[in-house]
Tab-separated table of C-alpha atoms in Angstrom:
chain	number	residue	atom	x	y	z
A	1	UNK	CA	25.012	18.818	22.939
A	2	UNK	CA	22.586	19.906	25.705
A	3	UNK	CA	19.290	19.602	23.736
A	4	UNK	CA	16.270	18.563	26.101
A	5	UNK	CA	12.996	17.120	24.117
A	6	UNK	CA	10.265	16.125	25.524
A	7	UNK	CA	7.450	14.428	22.939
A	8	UNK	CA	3.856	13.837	24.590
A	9	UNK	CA	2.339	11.177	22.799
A	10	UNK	CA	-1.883	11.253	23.116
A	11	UNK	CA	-3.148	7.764	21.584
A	12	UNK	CA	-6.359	8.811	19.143
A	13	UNK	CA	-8.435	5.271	18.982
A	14	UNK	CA	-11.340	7.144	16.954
A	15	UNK	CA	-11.510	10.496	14.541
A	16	UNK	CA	-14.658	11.785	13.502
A	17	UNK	CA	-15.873	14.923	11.681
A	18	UNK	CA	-17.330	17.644	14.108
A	19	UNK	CA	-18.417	21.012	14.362
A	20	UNK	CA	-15.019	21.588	16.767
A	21	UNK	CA	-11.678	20.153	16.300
A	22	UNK	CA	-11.215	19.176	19.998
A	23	UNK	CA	-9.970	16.312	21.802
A	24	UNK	CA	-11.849	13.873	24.370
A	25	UNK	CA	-10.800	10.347	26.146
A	26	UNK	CA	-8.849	9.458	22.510
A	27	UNK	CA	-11.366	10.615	20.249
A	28	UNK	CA	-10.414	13.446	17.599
A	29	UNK	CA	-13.457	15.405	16.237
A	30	UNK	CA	-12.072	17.501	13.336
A	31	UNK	CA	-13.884	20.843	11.919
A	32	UNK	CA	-14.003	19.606	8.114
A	33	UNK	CA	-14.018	23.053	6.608
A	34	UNK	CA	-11.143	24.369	8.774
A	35	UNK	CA	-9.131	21.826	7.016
A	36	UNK	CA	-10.748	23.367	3.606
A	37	UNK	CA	-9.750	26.606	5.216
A	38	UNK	CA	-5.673	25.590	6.006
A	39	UNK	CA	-5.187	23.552	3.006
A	40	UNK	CA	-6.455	25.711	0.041
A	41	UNK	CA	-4.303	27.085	-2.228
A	42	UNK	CA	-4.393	29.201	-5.676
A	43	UNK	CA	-1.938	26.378	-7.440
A	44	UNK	CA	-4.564	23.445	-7.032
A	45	UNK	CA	-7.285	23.595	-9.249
A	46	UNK	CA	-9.700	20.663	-6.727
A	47	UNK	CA	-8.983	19.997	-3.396
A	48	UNK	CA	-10.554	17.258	-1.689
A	49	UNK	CA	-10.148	16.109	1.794
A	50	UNK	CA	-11.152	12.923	3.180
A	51	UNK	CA	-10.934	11.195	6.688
A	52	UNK	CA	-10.557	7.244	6.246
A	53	UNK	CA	-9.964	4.909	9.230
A	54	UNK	CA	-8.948	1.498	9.524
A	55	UNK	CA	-11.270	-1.438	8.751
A	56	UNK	CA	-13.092	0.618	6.001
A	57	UNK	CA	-13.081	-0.959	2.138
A	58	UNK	CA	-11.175	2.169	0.869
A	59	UNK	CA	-7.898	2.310	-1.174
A	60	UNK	CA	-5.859	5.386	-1.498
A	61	UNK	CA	-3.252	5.461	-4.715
A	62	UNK	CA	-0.859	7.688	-5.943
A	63	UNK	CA	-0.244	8.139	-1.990
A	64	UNK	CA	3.263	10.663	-1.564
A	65	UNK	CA	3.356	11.278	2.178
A	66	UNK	CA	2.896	10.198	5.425
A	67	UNK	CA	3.014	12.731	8.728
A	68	UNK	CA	2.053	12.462	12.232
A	69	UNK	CA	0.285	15.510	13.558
A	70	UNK	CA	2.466	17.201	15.436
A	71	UNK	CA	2.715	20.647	17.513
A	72	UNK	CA	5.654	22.286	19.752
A	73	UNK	CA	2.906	23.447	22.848
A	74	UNK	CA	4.790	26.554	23.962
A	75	UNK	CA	5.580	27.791	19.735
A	76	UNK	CA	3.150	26.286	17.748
A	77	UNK	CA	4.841	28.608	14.866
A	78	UNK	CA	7.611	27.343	15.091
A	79	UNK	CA	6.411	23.437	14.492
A	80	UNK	CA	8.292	22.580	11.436
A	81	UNK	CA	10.800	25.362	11.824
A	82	UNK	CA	11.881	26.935	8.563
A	83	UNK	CA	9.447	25.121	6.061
A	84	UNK	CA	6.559	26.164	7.597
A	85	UNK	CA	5.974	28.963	10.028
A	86	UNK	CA	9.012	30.332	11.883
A	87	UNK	CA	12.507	29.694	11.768
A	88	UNK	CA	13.822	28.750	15.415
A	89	UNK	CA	16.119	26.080	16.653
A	90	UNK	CA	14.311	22.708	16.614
A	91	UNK	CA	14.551	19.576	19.372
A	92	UNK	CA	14.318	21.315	22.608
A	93	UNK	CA	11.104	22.108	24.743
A	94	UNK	CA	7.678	20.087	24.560
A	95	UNK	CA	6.370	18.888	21.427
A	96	UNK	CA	2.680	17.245	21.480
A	97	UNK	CA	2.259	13.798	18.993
A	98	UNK	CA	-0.800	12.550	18.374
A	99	UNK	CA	-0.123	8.774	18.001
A	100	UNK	CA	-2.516	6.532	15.355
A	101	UNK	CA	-3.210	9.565	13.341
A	102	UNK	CA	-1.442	10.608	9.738
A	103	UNK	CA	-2.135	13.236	7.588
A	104	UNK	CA	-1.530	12.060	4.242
A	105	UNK	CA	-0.677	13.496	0.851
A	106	UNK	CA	-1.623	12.345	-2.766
A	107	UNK	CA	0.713	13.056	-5.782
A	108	UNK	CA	-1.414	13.666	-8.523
A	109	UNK	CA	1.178	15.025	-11.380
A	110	UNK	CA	3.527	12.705	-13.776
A	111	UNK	CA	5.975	10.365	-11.367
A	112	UNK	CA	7.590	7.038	-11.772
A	113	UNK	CA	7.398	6.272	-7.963
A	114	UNK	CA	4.141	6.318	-6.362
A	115	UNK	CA	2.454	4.136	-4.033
A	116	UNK	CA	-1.170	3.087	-2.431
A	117	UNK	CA	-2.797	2.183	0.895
A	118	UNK	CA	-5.239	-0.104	1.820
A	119	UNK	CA	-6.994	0.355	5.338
A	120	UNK	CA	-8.407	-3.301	5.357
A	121	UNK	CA	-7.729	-6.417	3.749
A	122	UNK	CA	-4.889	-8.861	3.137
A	123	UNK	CA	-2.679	-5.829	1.879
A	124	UNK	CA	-3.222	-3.992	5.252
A	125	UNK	CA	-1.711	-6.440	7.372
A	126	UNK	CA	1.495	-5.221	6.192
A	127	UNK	CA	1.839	-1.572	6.541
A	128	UNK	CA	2.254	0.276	9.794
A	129	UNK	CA	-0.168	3.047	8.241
A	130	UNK	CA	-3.480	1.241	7.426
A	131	UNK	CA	-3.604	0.866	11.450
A	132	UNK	CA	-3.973	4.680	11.783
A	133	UNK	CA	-7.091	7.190	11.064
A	134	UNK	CA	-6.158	9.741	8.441
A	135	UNK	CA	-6.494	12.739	6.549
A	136	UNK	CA	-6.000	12.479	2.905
A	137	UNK	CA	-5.929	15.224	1.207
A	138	UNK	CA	-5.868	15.131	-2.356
A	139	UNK	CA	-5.747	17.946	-4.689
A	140	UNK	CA	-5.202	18.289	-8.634
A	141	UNK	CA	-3.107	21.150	-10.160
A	142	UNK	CA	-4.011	24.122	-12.037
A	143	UNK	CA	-2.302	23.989	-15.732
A	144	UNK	CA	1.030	25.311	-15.739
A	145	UNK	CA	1.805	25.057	-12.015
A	146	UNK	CA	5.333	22.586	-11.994
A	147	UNK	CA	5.765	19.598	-9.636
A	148	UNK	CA	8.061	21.516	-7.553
A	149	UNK	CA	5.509	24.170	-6.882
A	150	UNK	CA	2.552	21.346	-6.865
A	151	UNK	CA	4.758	19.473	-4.499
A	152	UNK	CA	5.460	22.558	-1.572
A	153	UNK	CA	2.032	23.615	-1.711
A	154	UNK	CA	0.878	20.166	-1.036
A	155	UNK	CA	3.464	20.023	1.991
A	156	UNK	CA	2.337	23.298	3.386
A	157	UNK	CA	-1.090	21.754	3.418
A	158	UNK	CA	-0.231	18.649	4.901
A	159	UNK	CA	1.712	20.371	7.612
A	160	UNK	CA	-0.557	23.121	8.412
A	161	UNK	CA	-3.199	20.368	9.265
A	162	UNK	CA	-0.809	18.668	11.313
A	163	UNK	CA	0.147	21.654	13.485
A	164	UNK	CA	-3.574	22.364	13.578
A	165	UNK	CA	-4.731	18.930	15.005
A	166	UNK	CA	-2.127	18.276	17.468
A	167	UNK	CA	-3.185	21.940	18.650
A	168	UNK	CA	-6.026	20.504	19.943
A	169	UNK	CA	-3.606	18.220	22.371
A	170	UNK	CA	-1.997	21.190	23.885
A	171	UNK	CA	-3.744	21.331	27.418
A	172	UNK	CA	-4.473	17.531	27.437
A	173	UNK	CA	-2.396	15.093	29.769
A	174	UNK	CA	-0.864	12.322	27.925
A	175	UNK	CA	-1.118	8.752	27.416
A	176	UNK	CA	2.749	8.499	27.103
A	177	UNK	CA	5.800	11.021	27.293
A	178	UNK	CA	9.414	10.598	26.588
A	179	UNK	CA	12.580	12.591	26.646
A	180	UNK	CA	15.640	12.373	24.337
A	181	UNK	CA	18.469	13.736	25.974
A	182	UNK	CA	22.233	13.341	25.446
A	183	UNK	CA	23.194	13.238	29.278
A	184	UNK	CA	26.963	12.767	30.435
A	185	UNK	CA	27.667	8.849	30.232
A	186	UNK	CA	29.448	7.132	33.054
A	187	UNK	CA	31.757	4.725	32.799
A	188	UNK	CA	30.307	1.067	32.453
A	189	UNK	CA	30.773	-1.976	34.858
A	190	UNK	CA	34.276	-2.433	34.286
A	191	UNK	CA	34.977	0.663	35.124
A	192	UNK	CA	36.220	1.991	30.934
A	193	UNK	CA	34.382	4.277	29.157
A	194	UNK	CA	31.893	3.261	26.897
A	195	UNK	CA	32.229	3.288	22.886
A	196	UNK	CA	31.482	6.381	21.518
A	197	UNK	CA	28.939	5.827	18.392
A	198	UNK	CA	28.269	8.481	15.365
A	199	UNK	CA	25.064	7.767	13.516
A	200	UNK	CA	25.910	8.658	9.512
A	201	UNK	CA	22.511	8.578	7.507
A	202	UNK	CA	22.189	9.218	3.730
A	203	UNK	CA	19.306	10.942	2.615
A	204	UNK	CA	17.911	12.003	-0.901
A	205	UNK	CA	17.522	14.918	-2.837
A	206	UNK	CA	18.254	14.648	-6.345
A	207	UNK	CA	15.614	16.098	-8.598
A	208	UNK	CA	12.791	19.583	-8.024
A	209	UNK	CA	10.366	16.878	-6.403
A	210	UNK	CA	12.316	14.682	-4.726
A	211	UNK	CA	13.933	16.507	-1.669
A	212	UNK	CA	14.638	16.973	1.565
A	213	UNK	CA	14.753	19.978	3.820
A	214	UNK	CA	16.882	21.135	6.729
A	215	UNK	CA	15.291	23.720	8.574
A	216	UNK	CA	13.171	24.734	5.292
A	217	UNK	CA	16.603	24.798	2.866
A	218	UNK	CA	16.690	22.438	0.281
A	219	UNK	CA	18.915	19.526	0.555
A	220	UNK	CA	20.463	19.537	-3.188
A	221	UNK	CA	23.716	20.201	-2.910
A	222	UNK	CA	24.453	20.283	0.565
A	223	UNK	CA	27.811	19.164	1.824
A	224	UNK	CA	27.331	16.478	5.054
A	225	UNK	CA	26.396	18.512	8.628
A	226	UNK	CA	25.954	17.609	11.993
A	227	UNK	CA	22.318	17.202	13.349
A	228	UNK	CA	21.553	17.319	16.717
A	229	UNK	CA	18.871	13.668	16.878
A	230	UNK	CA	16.596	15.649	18.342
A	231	UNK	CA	16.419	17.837	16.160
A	232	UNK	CA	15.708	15.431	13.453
A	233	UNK	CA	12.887	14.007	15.650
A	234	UNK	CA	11.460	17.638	15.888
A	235	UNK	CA	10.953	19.087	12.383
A	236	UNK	CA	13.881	20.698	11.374
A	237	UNK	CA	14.659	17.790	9.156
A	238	UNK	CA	11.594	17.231	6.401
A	239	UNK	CA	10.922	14.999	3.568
A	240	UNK	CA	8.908	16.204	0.658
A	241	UNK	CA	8.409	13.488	-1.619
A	242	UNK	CA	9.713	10.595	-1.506
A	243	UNK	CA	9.327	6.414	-1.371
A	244	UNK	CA	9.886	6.985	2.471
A	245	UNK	CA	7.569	8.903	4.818
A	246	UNK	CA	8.347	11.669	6.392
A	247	UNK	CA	6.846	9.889	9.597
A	248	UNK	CA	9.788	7.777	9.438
A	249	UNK	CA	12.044	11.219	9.962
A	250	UNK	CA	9.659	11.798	12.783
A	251	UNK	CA	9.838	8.584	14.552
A	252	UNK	CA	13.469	7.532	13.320
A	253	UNK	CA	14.154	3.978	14.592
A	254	UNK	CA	17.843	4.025	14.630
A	255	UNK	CA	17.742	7.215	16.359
A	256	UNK	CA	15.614	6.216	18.789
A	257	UNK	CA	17.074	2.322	19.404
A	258	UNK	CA	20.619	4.363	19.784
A	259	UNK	CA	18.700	6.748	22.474
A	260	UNK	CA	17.345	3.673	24.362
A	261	UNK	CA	21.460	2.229	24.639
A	262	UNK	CA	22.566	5.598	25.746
A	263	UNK	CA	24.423	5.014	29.217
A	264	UNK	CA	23.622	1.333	28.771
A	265	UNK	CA	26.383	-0.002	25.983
A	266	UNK	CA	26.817	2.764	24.179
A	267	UNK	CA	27.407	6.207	24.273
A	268	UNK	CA	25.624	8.318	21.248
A	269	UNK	CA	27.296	11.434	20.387
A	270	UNK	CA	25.444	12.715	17.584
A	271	UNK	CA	24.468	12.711	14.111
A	272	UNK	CA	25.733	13.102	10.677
A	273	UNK	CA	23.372	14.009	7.848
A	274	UNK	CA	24.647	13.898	4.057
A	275	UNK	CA	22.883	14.090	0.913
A	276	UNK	CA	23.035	11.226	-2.413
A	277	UNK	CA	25.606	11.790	-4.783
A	278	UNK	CA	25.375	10.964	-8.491
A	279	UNK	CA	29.190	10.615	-9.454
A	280	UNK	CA	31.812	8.007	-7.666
A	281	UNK	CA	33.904	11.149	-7.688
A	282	UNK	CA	30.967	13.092	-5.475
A	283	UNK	CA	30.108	9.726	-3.110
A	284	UNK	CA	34.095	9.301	-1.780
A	285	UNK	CA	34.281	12.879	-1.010
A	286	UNK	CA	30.735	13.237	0.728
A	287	UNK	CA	32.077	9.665	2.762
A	288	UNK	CA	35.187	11.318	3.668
A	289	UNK	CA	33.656	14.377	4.809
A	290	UNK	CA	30.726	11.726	6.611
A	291	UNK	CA	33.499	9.998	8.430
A	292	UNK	CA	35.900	13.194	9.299
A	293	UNK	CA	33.101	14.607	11.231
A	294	UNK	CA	32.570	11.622	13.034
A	295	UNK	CA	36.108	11.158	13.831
A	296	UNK	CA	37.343	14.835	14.595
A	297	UNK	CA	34.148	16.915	15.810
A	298	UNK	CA	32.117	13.970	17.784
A	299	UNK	CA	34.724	11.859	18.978
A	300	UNK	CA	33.153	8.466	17.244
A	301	UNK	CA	35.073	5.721	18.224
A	302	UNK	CA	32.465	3.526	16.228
A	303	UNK	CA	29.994	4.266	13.412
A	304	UNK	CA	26.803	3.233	12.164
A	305	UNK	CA	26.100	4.400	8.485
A	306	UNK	CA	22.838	3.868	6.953
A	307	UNK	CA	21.061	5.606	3.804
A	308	UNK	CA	17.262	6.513	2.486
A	309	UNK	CA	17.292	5.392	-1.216
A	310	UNK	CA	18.075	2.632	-4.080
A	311	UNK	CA	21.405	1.515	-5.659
A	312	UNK	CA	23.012	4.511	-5.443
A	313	UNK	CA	22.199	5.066	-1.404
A	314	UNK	CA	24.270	1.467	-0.690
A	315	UNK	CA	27.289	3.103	-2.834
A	316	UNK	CA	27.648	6.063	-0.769
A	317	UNK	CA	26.635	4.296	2.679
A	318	UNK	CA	29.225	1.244	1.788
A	319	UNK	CA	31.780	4.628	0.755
A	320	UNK	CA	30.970	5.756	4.184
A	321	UNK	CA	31.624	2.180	6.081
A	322	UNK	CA	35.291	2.500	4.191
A	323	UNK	CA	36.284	5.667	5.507
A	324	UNK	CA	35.597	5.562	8.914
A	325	UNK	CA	36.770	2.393	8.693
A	326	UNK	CA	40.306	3.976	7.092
A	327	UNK	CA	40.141	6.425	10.204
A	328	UNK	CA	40.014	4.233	12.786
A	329	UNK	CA	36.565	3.886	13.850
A	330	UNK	CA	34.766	0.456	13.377
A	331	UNK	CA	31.748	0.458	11.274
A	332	UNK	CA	28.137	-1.281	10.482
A	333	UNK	CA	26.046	-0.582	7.846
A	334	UNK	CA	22.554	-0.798	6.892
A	335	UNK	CA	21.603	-1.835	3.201
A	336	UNK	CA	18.275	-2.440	2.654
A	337	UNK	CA	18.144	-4.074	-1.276
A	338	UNK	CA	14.677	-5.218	-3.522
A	339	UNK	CA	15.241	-8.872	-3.435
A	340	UNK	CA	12.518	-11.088	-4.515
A	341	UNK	CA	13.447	-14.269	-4.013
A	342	UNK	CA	17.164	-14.348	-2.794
A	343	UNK	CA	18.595	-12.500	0.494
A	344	UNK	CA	20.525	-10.354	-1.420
A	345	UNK	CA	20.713	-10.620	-5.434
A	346	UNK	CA	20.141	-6.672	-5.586
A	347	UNK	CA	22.851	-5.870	-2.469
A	348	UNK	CA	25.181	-3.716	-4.055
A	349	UNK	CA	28.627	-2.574	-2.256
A	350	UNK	CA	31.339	-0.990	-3.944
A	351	UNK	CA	34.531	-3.131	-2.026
A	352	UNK	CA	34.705	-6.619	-0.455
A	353	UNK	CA	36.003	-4.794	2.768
A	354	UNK	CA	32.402	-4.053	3.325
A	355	UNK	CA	32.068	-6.446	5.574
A	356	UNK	CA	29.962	-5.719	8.423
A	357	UNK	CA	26.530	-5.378	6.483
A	358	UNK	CA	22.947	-5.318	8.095
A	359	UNK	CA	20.461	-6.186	4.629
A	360	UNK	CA	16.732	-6.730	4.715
A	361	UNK	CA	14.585	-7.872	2.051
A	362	UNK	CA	10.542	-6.097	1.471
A	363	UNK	CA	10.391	-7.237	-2.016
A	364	UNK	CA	7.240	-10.125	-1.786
A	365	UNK	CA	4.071	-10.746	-3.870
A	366	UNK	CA	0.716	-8.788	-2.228
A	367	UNK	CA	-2.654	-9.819	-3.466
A	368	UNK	CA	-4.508	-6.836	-3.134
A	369	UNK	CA	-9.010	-7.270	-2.799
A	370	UNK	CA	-11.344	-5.318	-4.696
A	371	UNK	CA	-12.000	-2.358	-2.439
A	372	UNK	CA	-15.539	-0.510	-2.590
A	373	UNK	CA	-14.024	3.058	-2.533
A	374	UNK	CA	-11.027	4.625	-3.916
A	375	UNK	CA	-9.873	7.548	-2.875
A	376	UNK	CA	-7.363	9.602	-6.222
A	377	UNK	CA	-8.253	9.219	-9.659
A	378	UNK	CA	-4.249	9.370	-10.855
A	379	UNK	CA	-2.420	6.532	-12.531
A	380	UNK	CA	0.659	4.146	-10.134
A	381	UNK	CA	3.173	4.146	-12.324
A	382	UNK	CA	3.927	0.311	-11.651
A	383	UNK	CA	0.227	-0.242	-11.850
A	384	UNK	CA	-0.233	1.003	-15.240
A	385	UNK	CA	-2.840	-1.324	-16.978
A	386	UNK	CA	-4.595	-2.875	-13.628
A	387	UNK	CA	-7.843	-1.814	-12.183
A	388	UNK	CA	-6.965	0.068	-9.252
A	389	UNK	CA	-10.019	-0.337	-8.011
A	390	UNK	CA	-8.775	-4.418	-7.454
A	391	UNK	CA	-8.124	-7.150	-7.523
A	392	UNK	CA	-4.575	-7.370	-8.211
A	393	UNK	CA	-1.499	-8.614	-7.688
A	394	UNK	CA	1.681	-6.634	-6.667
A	395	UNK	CA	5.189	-6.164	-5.394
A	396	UNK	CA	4.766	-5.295	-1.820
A	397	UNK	CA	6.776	-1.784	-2.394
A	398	UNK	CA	3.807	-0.753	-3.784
A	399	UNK	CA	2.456	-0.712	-0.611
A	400	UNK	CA	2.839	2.908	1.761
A	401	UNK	CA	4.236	1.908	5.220
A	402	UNK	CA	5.287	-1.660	4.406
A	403	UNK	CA	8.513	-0.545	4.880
A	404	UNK	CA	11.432	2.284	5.311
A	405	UNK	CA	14.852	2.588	3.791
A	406	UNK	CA	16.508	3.317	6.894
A	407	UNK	CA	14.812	0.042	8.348
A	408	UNK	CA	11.995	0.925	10.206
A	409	UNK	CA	9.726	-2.487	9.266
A	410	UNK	CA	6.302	-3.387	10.072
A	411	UNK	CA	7.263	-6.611	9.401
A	412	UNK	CA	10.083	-8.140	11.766
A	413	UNK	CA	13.799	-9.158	9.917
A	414	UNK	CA	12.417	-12.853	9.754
A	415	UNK	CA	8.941	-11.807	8.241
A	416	UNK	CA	6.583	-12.507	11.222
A	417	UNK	CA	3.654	-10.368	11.291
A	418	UNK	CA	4.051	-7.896	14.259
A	419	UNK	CA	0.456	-8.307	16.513
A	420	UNK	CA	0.777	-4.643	18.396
C-alpha cells in the first residue's frame, strides 16, 4: 500500500480581515468579499459570513460542521477529490493544513440534532474548537430548496473556503510536517514478526442529510471497502452533516495513534470503512464482510473496530468484534455511550462475548454564560424553550468539539481538562 503523505501544518495564532488573503509569521488576513465571492450560491436566500476568534463573548448555534482549511500544494483542484473539484486519487503528495483555524457551517433548516459553540466562557473549556479562529458561514434557504440540496451547497461553500485559505500556505515553510507512510515492518526484538492490525470503523449515512462521502459518492448503501488511512486523512473520505466533524475525518485519532505504533508494536495494514445498517439482518452481513476483508485481503492478525454514531453504531461495531473474532483474529472495540451518571447505563452490545470493550462517557451538565453576540437566528432542537442568547444549563453534547464518536476527546478518559 505504497501511499506517501506528507501534511504541512502552519500554526495561525491570529486571523484578521484584510484587503489580501495572505499569510505572515502566523497571522491569516482574509479578503472578506472573496469569501462572499466562493460561498454564494442561487439555493440560499442570505448568506452571512463571520470571522470569530477565541476569547470573544460570541455563541454560534445550530452549528453542523467543523473543517480545517486544507489544500494539496501541487493540485489544489483536486483538494477534496470527487466532492469538490477534481476527481484524483487522494493521500499521496503534499497537502498544506493550517492548524487553529476551522471553517464552520450553520444548519439553518428543520433537524433534531444540532449543536452550538462558545469561544469563551465556562462552556469553552471543553471543546477542542472554541481554541481556534473561524469562519462561520451561515446562510438561510430559498423556499423550496430541500435539506439535501441546502446541505451540499453549504459543503461546497465550506470547502471552497478551505481550499482557498490554505492556498495562501502554499509557498510558506512550516511550523510542523509529518508523513504517514505504510513502510515494510521488521521484525521486533525477539526476532517474530509483529501483529498485523486492521482498523474497522463504522460510519453513518442513513437519511438525504446525514451522509458521508467517498471520493464525492454517497455513502448510503455502500457495501464495506478498503481505505487506504491516508487517504482518509486527505479528503477522499467527507462528512456532510453530522454530530461529528468532519475535522475529526481529517485528523482521525485512531488512525493516527495506529501510525505512531507502526514498526514499534504493531504493524498497521490498512483500513476498513463500512456504512450503519438499520436491520440485524443488514449489521451481521456488513460485520462479516468488515471482518473477511480484514482477514483475507490485509492479512489482520488483530482488529480494532470502532463506529461514528448512537445505539445502532455499538450493534454493528460489537457485530464486527464477533466476527473477526469467529475468524481468528483478536479484537477491541470502541463504544462510546451517553451516560450521565453511570460508566455505562446506555452501553449497548448485542452478545456477552463482547468482551474486550473500550467505553467513554461525554454526557455531563454545562452551564453555559450569557454571551453578548450570537451568531444564527435558528432554533437547537434540545434547546427548544431557552434563551439562546444564555444563561443556561445543558448536556455537554450540546456542545461542538466536546467530543467525537470515534474517541477523539478534548477531555482526557478520566475527565481532566487537557492545558495544550
Amino acid at each position: 500500500m505504497g501511499k506517501r503523505l506528507q501534511i504541512d501544518y502552519i500554526n495561525i495564532k491570529k486571523a484578521l480581515w484584510g484587503e489580501e488573503t495572505k499569510i505572515n509569521n502566523g497571522v491569516l488576513t482574509i479578503h472578506r468579499e472573496e469569501l462572499y465571492t466562493l460561498a454564494q450560491s442561487d439555493l440560499f436566500r442570505t448568506l452571512d459570513i463571520y470571522l470569530i476568534a477565541p476569547g470573544e463573548q460570541v455563541r454560534v448555534v445550530c452549528v453542523n460542521d467543523c473543517t480545517q482549511p486544507r489544500v494539496k500544494a501541487d493540485y489544489p483542484e483536486q483538494s477534496f477529490p470527487g466532492i469538490w473539484g477534481e476527481l484524483a486519487p487522494a493521500g499521496e503528495g503534499r497537502t498544506v493544513a493550517l492548524r487553529g483555524m476551522i471553517v464552520s457551517e450553520t444548519y439553518n433548516m428543520r433537524t433534531n440534532l444540532s449543536h452550538v459553540l462558545d469561544m469563551t466562557g465556562n462552556a469553552a473549556q471543553y471543546s477542542h474548537f472554541s481554541k481556534q479562529f473561524h469562519i462561520v458561514i451561515d446562510a438561510q434557504p430559498n423556499e423550496g430548496v430541500s435539506g439535501e440540496s441546502y446541505a451540499m451547497a453549504m459543503k461546497h461553500a465550506c470547502l471552497s473556503i478551505c481550499v482557498h485559505l490554505a492556498t495562501a500556505g502554499i509557498s510558506i515553510p512550516p511550523d510542523e510536517t509529518e508523513i504517514f507512510e505504510l513502510t515494510p515492518v521488521a521484525p521486533g526484538p525477539n526476532g517474530n514478526s509483529l501483529p498485523k492490525v486492521a482498523y474497522i470503523v463504522n460510519e453513518l449515512a442513513t437519511f438525504d442529510t446525514w451522509q458521508f462521502f467517498v471520493y464525492g459518492e454517497s455513502a448510503i448503501g455502500m457495501l464495506p471497502i478498503i481505505l487506504h488511512p491516508n487517504e482518509i486523512l486527505d479528503g477522499a473520505m467527507v462528512r456532510r452533516y453530522w454530530i461529528d466533524a468532519n475535522y475529526y475525518v481529517q485528523n482521525e485519532g485512531v488512525i493516527r495513534e495506529l501510525y505512531r505504533r507502526h514498526g514499534v508494536d504493531i504493524d498497521f495494514v490498512g483500513v476498513v470503512i463500512s456504512n450503519n445498517q438499520m436491520s440485524l439482518e443488514s449489521k451481521e452481513r456488513s460485520a462479516m464482510m468488515c471482518a473477511l476483508l480484514a482477514k483475507d485481503t490485509l492479512h489482520a492478525d488483530a482488529v480494532i473496530s470502532n463506529k461514528s454514531g448512537m445505539v445502532h453504531g455499538q450493534l454493528d461495531a460489537s457485530f464486527q468484534f464477533l466476527w473477526s473474532e469467529k475468524l481468528g483474529m483478536p479484537s477491541v472495540v470502541h463504544l462510546n455511550n451517553s451516560s450521565n451518571y453511570k460508566p455505562a447505563d446506555t452501553l449497548l452490545v448485542s452478545d456477552p462475548k463482547v468482551d474486550a470493550i473500550l467505553s467513554g462517557t461525554h454526557e455531563f451538565m454545562i452551564d453555559f454564560p450569557e454571551m453578548e453576540h450570537v451568531i444564527g437566528t435558528s432554533q437547537v432542537p434540545s434547546l427548544i424553550g431557552v434563551n439562546q442568547k444564555g444563561p443556561f444549563r445543558a448536556k455537554a453534547s450540546v456542545l461542538k468539539g466536546v467530543m467525537s464518536q470515534t474517541g477523539e476527546f478534548y477531555l482526557t478518559i478520566d475527565t481532566e481538562i487537557r492545558t495544550s
